[in-house]
Tab-separated table of C-alpha atoms and ligand atoms in Angstrom:
chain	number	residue	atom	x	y	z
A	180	UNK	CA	111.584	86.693	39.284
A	181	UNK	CA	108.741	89.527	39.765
A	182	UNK	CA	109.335	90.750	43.385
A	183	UNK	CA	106.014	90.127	45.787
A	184	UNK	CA	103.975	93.645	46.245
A	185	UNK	CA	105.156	95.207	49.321
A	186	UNK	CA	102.932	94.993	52.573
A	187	UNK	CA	102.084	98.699	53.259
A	188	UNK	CA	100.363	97.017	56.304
A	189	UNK	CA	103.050	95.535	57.581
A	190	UNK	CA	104.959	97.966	57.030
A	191	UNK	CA	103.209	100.211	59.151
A	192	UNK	CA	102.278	97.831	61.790
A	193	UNK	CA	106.439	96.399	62.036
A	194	UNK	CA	106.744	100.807	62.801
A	195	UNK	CA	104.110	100.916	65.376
A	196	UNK	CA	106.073	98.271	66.892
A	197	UNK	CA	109.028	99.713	67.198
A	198	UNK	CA	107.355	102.621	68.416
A	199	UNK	CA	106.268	100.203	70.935
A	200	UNK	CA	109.417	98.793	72.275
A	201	UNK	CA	110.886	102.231	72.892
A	202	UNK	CA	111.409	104.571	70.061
A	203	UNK	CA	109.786	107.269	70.116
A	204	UNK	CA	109.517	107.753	66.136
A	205	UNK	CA	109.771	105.277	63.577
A	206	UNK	CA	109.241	105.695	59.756
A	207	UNK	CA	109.898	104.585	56.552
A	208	UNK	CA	110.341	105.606	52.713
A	209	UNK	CA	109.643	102.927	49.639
A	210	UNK	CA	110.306	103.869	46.530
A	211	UNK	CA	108.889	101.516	44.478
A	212	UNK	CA	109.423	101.956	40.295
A	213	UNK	CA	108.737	105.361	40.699
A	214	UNK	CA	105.843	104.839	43.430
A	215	UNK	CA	106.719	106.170	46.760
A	216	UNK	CA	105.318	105.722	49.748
A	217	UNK	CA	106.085	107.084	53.334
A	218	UNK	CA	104.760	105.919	56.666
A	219	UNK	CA	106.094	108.010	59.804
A	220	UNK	CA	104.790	107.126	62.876
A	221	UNK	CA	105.535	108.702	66.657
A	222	UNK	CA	107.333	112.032	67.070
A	223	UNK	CA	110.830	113.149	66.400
A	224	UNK	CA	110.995	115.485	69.356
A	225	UNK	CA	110.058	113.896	72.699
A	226	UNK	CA	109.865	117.638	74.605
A	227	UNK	CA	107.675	119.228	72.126
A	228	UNK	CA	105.951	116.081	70.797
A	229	UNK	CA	106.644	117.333	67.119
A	230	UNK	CA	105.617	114.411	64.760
A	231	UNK	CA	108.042	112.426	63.236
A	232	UNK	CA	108.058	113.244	59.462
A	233	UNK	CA	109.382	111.419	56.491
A	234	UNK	CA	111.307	114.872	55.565
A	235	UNK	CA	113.256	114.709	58.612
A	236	UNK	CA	117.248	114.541	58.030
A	237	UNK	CA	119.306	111.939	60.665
A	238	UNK	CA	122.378	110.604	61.394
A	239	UNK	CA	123.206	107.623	59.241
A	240	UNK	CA	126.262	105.798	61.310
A	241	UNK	CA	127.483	103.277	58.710
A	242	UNK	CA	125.540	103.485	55.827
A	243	UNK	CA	128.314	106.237	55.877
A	244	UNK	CA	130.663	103.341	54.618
A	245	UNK	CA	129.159	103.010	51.333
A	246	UNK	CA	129.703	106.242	50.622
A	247	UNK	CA	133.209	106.213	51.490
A	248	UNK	CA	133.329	103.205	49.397
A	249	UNK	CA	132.101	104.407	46.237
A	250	UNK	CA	134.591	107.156	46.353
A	251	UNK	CA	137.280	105.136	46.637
A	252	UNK	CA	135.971	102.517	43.627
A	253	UNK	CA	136.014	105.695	41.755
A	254	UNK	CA	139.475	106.034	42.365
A	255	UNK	CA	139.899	102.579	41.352
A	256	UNK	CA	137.985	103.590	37.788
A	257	UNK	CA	140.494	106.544	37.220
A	258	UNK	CA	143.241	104.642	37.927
A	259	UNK	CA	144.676	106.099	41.180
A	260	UNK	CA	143.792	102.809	43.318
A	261	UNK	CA	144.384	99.264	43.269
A	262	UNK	CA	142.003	97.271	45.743
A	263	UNK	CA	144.711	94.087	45.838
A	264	UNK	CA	147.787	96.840	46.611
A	265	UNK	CA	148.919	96.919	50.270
A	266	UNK	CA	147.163	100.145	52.537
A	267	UNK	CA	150.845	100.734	53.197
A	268	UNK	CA	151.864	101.529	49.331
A	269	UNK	CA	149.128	104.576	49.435
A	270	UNK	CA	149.971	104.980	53.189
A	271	UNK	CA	153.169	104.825	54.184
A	272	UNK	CA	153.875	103.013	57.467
A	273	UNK	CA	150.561	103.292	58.638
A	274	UNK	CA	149.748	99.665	59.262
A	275	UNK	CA	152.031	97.446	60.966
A	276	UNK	CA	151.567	94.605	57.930
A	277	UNK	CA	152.106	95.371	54.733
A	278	UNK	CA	150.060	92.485	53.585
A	279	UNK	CA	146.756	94.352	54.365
A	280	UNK	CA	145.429	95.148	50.829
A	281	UNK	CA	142.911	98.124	50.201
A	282	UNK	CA	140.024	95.585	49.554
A	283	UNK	CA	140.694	93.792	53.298
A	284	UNK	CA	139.820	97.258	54.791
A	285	UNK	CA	136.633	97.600	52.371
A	286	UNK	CA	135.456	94.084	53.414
A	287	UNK	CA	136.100	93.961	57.061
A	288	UNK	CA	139.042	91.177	56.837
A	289	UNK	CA	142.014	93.496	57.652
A	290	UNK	CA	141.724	91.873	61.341
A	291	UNK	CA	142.611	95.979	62.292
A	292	UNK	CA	140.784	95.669	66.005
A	293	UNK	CA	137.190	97.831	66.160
A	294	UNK	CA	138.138	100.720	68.918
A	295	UNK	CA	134.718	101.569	69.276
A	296	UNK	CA	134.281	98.164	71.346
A	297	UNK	CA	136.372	100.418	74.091
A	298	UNK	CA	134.666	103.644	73.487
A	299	UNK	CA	131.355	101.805	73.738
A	300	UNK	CA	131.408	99.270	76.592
A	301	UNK	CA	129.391	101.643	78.940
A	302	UNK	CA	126.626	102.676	76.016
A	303	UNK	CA	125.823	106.113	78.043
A	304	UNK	CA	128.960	107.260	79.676
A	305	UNK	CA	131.067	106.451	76.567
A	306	UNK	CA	128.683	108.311	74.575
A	307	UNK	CA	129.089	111.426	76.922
A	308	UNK	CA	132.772	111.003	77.195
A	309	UNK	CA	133.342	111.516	72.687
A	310	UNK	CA	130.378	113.191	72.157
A	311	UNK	CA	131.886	116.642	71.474
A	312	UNK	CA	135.721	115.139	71.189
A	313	UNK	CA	137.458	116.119	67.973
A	314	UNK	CA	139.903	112.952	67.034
A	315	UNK	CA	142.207	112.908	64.086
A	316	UNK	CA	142.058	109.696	61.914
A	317	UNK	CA	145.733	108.736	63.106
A	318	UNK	CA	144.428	108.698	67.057
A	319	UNK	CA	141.902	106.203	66.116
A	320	UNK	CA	143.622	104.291	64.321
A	321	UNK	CA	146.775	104.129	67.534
A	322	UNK	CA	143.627	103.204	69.811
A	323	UNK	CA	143.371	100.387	67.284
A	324	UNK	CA	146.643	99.217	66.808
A	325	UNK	CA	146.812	99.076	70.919
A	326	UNK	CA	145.166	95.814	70.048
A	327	UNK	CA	146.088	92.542	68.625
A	328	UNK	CA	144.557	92.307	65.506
A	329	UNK	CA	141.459	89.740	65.133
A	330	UNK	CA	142.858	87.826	62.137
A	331	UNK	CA	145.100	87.500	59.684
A	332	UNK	CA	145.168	89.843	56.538
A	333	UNK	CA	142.399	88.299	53.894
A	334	UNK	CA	141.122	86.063	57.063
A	335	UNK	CA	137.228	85.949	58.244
A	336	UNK	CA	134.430	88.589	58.218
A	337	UNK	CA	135.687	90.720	61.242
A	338	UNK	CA	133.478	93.983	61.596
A	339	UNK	CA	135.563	97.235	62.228
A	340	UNK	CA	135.109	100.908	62.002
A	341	UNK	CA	138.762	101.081	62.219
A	342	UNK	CA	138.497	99.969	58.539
A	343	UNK	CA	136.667	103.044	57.463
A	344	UNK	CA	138.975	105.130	58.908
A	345	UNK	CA	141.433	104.162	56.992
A	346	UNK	CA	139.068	104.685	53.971
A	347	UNK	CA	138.795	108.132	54.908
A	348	UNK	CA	142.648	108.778	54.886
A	349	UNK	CA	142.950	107.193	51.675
A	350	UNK	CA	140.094	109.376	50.419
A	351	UNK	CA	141.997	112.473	52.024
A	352	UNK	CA	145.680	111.247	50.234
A	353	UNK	CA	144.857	110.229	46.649
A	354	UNK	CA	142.055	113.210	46.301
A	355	UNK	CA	144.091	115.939	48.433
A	356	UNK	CA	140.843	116.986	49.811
A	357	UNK	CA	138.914	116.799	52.773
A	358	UNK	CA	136.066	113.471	52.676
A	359	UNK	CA	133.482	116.191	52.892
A	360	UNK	CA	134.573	117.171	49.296
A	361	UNK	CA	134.707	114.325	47.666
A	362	UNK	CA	131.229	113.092	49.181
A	363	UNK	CA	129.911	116.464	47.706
A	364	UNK	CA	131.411	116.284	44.654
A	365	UNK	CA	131.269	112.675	43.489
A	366	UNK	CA	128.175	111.366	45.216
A	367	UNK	CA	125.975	114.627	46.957
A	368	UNK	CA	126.146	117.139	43.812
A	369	UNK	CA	126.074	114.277	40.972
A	370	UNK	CA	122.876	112.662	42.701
A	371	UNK	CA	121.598	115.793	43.682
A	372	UNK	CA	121.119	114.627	47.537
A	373	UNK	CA	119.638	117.837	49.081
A	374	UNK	CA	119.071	116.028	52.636
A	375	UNK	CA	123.082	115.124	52.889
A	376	UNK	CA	125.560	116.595	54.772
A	377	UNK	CA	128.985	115.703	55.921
A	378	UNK	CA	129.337	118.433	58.351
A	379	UNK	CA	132.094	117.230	60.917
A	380	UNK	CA	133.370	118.168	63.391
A	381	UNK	CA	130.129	120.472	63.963
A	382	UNK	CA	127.548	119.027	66.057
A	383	UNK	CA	124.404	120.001	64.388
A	384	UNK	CA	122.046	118.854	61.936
A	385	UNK	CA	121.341	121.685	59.245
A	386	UNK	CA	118.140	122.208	58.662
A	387	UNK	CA	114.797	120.294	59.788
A	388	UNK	CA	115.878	117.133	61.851
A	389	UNK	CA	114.743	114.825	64.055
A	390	UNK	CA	116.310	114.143	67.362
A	391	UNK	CA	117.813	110.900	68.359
A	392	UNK	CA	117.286	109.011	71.767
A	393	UNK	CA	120.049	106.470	73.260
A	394	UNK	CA	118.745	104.043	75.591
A	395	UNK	CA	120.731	103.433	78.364
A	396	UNK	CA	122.180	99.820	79.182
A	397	UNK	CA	120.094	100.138	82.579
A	398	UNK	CA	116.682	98.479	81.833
A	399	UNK	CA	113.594	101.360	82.304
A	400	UNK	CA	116.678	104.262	82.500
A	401	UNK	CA	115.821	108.147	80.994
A	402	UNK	CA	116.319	107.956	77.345
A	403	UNK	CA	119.637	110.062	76.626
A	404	UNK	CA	119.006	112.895	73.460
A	405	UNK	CA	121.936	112.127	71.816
A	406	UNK	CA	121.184	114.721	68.658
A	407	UNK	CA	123.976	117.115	69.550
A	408	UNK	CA	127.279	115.429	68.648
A	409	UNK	CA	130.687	115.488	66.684
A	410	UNK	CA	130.342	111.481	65.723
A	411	UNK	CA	134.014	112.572	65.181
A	412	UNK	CA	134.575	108.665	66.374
A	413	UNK	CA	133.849	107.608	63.423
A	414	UNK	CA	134.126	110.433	60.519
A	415	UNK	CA	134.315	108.159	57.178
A	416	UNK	CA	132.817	105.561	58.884
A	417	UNK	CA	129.612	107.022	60.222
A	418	UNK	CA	129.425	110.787	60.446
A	419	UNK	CA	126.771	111.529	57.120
A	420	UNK	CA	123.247	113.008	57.444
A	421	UNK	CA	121.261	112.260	55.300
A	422	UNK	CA	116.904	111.754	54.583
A	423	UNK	CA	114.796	108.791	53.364
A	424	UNK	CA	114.386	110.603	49.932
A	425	UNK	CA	117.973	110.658	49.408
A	426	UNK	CA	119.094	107.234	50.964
A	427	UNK	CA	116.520	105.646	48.409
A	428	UNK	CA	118.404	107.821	45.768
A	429	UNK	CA	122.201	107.103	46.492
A	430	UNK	CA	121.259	102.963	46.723
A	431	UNK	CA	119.054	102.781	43.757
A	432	UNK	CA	121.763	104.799	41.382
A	433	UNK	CA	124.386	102.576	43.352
A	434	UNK	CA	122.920	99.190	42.206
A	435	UNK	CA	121.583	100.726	38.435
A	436	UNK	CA	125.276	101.714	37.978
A	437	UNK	CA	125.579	105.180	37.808
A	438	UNK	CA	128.198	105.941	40.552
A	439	UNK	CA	130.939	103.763	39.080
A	440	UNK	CA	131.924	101.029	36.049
A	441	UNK	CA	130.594	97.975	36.013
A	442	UNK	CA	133.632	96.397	36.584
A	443	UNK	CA	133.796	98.087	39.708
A	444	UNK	CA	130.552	97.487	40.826
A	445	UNK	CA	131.230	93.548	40.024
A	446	UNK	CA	134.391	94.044	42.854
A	447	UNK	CA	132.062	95.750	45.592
A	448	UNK	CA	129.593	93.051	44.766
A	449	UNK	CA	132.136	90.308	45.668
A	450	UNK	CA	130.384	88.460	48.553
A	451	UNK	CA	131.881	87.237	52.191
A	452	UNK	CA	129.791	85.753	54.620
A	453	UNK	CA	129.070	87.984	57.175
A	454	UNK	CA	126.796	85.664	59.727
A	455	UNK	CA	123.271	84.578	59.252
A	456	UNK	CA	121.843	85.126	55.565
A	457	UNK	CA	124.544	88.143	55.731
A	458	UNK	CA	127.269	88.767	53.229
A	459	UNK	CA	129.725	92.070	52.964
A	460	UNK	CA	130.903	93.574	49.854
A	461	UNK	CA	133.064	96.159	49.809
A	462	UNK	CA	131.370	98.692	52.231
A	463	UNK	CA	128.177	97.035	51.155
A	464	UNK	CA	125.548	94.445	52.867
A	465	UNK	CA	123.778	91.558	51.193
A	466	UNK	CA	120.676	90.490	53.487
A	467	UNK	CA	118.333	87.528	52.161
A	468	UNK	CA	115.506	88.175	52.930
A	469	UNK	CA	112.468	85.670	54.617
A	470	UNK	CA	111.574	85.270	51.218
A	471	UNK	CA	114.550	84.250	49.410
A	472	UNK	CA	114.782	87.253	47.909
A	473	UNK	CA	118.338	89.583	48.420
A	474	UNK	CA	118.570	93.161	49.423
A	475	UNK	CA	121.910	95.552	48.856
A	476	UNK	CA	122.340	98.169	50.927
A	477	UNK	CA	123.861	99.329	54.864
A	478	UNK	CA	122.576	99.746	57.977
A	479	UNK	CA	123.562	102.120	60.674
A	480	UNK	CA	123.629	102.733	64.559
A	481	UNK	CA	124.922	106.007	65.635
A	482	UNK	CA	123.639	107.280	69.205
A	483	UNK	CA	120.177	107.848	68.980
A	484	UNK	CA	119.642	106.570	65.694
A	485	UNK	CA	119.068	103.160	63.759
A	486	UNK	CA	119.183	103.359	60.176
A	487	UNK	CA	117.865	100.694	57.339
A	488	UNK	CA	118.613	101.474	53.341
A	489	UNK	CA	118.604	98.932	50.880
A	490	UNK	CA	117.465	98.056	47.371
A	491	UNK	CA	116.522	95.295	45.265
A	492	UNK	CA	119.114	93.927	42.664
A	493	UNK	CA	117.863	96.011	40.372
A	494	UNK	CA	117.934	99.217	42.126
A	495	UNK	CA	114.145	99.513	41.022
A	496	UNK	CA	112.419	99.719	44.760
A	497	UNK	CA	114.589	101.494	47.868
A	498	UNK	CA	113.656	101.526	51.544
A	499	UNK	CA	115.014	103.935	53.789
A	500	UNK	CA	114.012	103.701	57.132
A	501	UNK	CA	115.025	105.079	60.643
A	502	UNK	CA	113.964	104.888	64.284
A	503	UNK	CA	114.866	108.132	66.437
A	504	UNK	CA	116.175	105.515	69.107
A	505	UNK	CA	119.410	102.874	69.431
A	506	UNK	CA	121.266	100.803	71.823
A	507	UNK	CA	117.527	98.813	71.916
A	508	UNK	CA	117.678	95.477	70.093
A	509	UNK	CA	113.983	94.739	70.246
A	510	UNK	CA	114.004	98.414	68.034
A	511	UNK	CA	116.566	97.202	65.896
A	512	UNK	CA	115.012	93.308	65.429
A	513	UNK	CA	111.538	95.261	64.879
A	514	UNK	CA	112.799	97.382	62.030
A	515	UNK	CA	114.740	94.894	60.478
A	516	UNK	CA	111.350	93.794	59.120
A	517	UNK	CA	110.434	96.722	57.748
A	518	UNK	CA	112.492	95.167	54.763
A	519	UNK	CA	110.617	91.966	54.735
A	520	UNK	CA	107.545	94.310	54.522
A	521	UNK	CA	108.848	96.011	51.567
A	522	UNK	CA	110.361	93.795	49.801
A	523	UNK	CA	108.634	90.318	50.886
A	524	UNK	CA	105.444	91.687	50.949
A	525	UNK	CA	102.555	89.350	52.177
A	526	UNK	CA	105.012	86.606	51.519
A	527	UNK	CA	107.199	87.440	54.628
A	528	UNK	CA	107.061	84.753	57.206
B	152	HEL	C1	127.353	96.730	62.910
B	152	HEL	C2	126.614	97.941	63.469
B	152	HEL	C3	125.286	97.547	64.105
B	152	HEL	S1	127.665	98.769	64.651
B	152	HEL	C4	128.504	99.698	63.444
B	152	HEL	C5	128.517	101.205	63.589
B	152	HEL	N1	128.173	101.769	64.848
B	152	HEL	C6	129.022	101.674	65.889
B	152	HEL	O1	130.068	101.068	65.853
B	152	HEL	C7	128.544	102.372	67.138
B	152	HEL	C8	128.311	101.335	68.190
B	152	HEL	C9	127.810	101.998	69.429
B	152	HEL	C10	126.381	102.436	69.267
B	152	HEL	C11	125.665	102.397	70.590
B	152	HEL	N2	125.788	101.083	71.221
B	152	HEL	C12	126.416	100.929	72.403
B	152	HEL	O2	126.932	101.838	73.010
B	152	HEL	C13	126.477	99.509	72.924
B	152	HEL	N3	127.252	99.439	74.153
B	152	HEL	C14	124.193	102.678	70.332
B	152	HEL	O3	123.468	101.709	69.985
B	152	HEL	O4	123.811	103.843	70.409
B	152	HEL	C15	127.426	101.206	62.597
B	152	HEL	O5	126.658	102.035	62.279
B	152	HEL	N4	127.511	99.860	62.369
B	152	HEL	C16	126.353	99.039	62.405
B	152	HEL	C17	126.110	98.425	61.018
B	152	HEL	O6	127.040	98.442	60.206
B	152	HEL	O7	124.992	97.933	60.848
């Protein structure tokens, strides 16, 4: 079925909201056949009031995962994974189950327990406490394994970063390189993504950026500038930077098949539900839309910065858009409709 126009109106007006609730930048890239258009609205530096600008790079939290997913269903193409073989096989001993399979970690059932839920529970003091910390993979995953897990190998939808962690070690063991260098070569260089970077453990943003604002859990607190950070918390599963142009890139090629085989885009399009008119993939989110109509992509929330990029089923229109602002749910519910806007158009209810 012919998708609905988008609402360029909307789409502007859903920004302006979020503006309103507390970011202080919101914006957005469509990319629609071909036809791009960019709304950026509010600034991307509250001390110098610099505009916020479509060109601006950002931290992408956990859109991070379907990079670090792709990789690894390339590895599945060239033979050197097996999504139904146990972590453990690849991994020796690192799990305390052998049952956990490769695909439980891609699809959030490995019940491995999230620790960011500890890091976290204080938004602003957690923050400051990792913010320049360098972890290695294997000290997240012990602050993990602390915990009972949440279910049973191959049981329900159960969110964890822990599982792209251990994404990112099987990236490290079956490529004998660093994530950074598989990103670059297999996604960044192929795609030609000038606006990504994997750039951990350093703390800044190469290039032109704009700065990201945590709000604190105390109602009408001082917005914290959370720009300058390792995000070594999460690595593989939410340390890229990336731009608009290039998220609209990466999920458009994603869905039109040029990362991987079609037989392993079929496996990363195997649904769970994931709550609501959610389902997970592997490393990738379904959302149906208002409309009816389905949208493939990730979102992300890193300190300071909420991040929206999905694409149609064809890969054939993209939006990638960010707010400069996080830890604000009436930001995050207001730019949630920035896909209805784009991909609902005037039919979004
Ligand atoms: C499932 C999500 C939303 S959370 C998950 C991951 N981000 C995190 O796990 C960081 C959570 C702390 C972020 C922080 N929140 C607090 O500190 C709350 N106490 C803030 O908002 O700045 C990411 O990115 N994912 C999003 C995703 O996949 O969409």
């Amino acid at each position: 079925t012919a998708m609905p126009q988008p609402d360029l109106t909307a789409l502007r007006s859903v920004l302006r909201t979020a503006v309103g609730q507390g970011a202080p930048g919101a914006m957005a890239r469509l990319d629609d056949h071909g036809t791009v258009h960019q709304v950026a609205v509010g600034v991307a530096d509250r001390r110098t009031g610099r505009a916020l600008s479509t060109a601006d790079r950002f931290r992408i939290g956990s859109v991070t995962k379907t990079f670090s997913a792709v990789v690894l269903l390339q590895l599945v193409d060239e033979g050197r994974l097996a999504l139904d073989a146990p972590v453990n096989r690849y991994l020796p001993g690192l799990l305390p189950d052998d049952r956990i399979t490769v695909r439980h970690v891609l699809s959030h059932r490995s019940g491995l327990y999230d620790y960011s839920d500890d890091l976290f529970a204080r938004s602003v003091s957690g923050f400051e406490a990792v913010r320049t910390k360098v972890f290695t993979y294997r000290r997240l995953i012990d602050r993990s394994l602390r915990h009972a897990r949440t279910t049973a190998p191959g049981g329900p939808y159960s969110y964890s970063n822990t599982n792209f962690v251990v994404a990112g070690l099987l990236i490290e063991k079956l490529t004998g390189q660093p994530v950074a260098t598989a990103y670059r070569r297999r996604i960044i260089e192929p795609l030609r993504l000038t606006d990504t970077f994997y750039v951990h453990p350093d703390t800044a943003i190469p290039g032109r950026y704009t700065r990201g604002y945590l709000t604190p859990d105390t109602p009408g607190g001082a917005l914290v500038d959370a720009t300058r950070q390792t995000v070594s918390w999460a690595q593989s599963a939410g340390a890229l930077i990336s731009g608009t142009k290039d998220l609209d890139t990466f999920l458009s090629a994603l869905l039109r098949g040029r990362l991987m085989s079609a037989g392993a885009l079929k496996e990363m399009r195997r649904w769970v539900p994931a709550g609501g008119t959610q389902s997970y993939g592997l490393g990738l989110r379904r959302r149906r839309l208002s409309c009816g109509i389905s949208v493939y992509g990730h979102t992300g929330a890193v300190q300071g910065y909420y991040t929206y990029a999905f694409t149609s089923g064809d890969g054939r229109r993209s939006l990638a858009a960010l707010a400069n602002a996080s830890n604000s749910s009436t930001v995050h519910t207001a730019m949630l409709r920035t896909l209805d806007a784009a991909f609902c158009g005037r039919t979004a209810t």
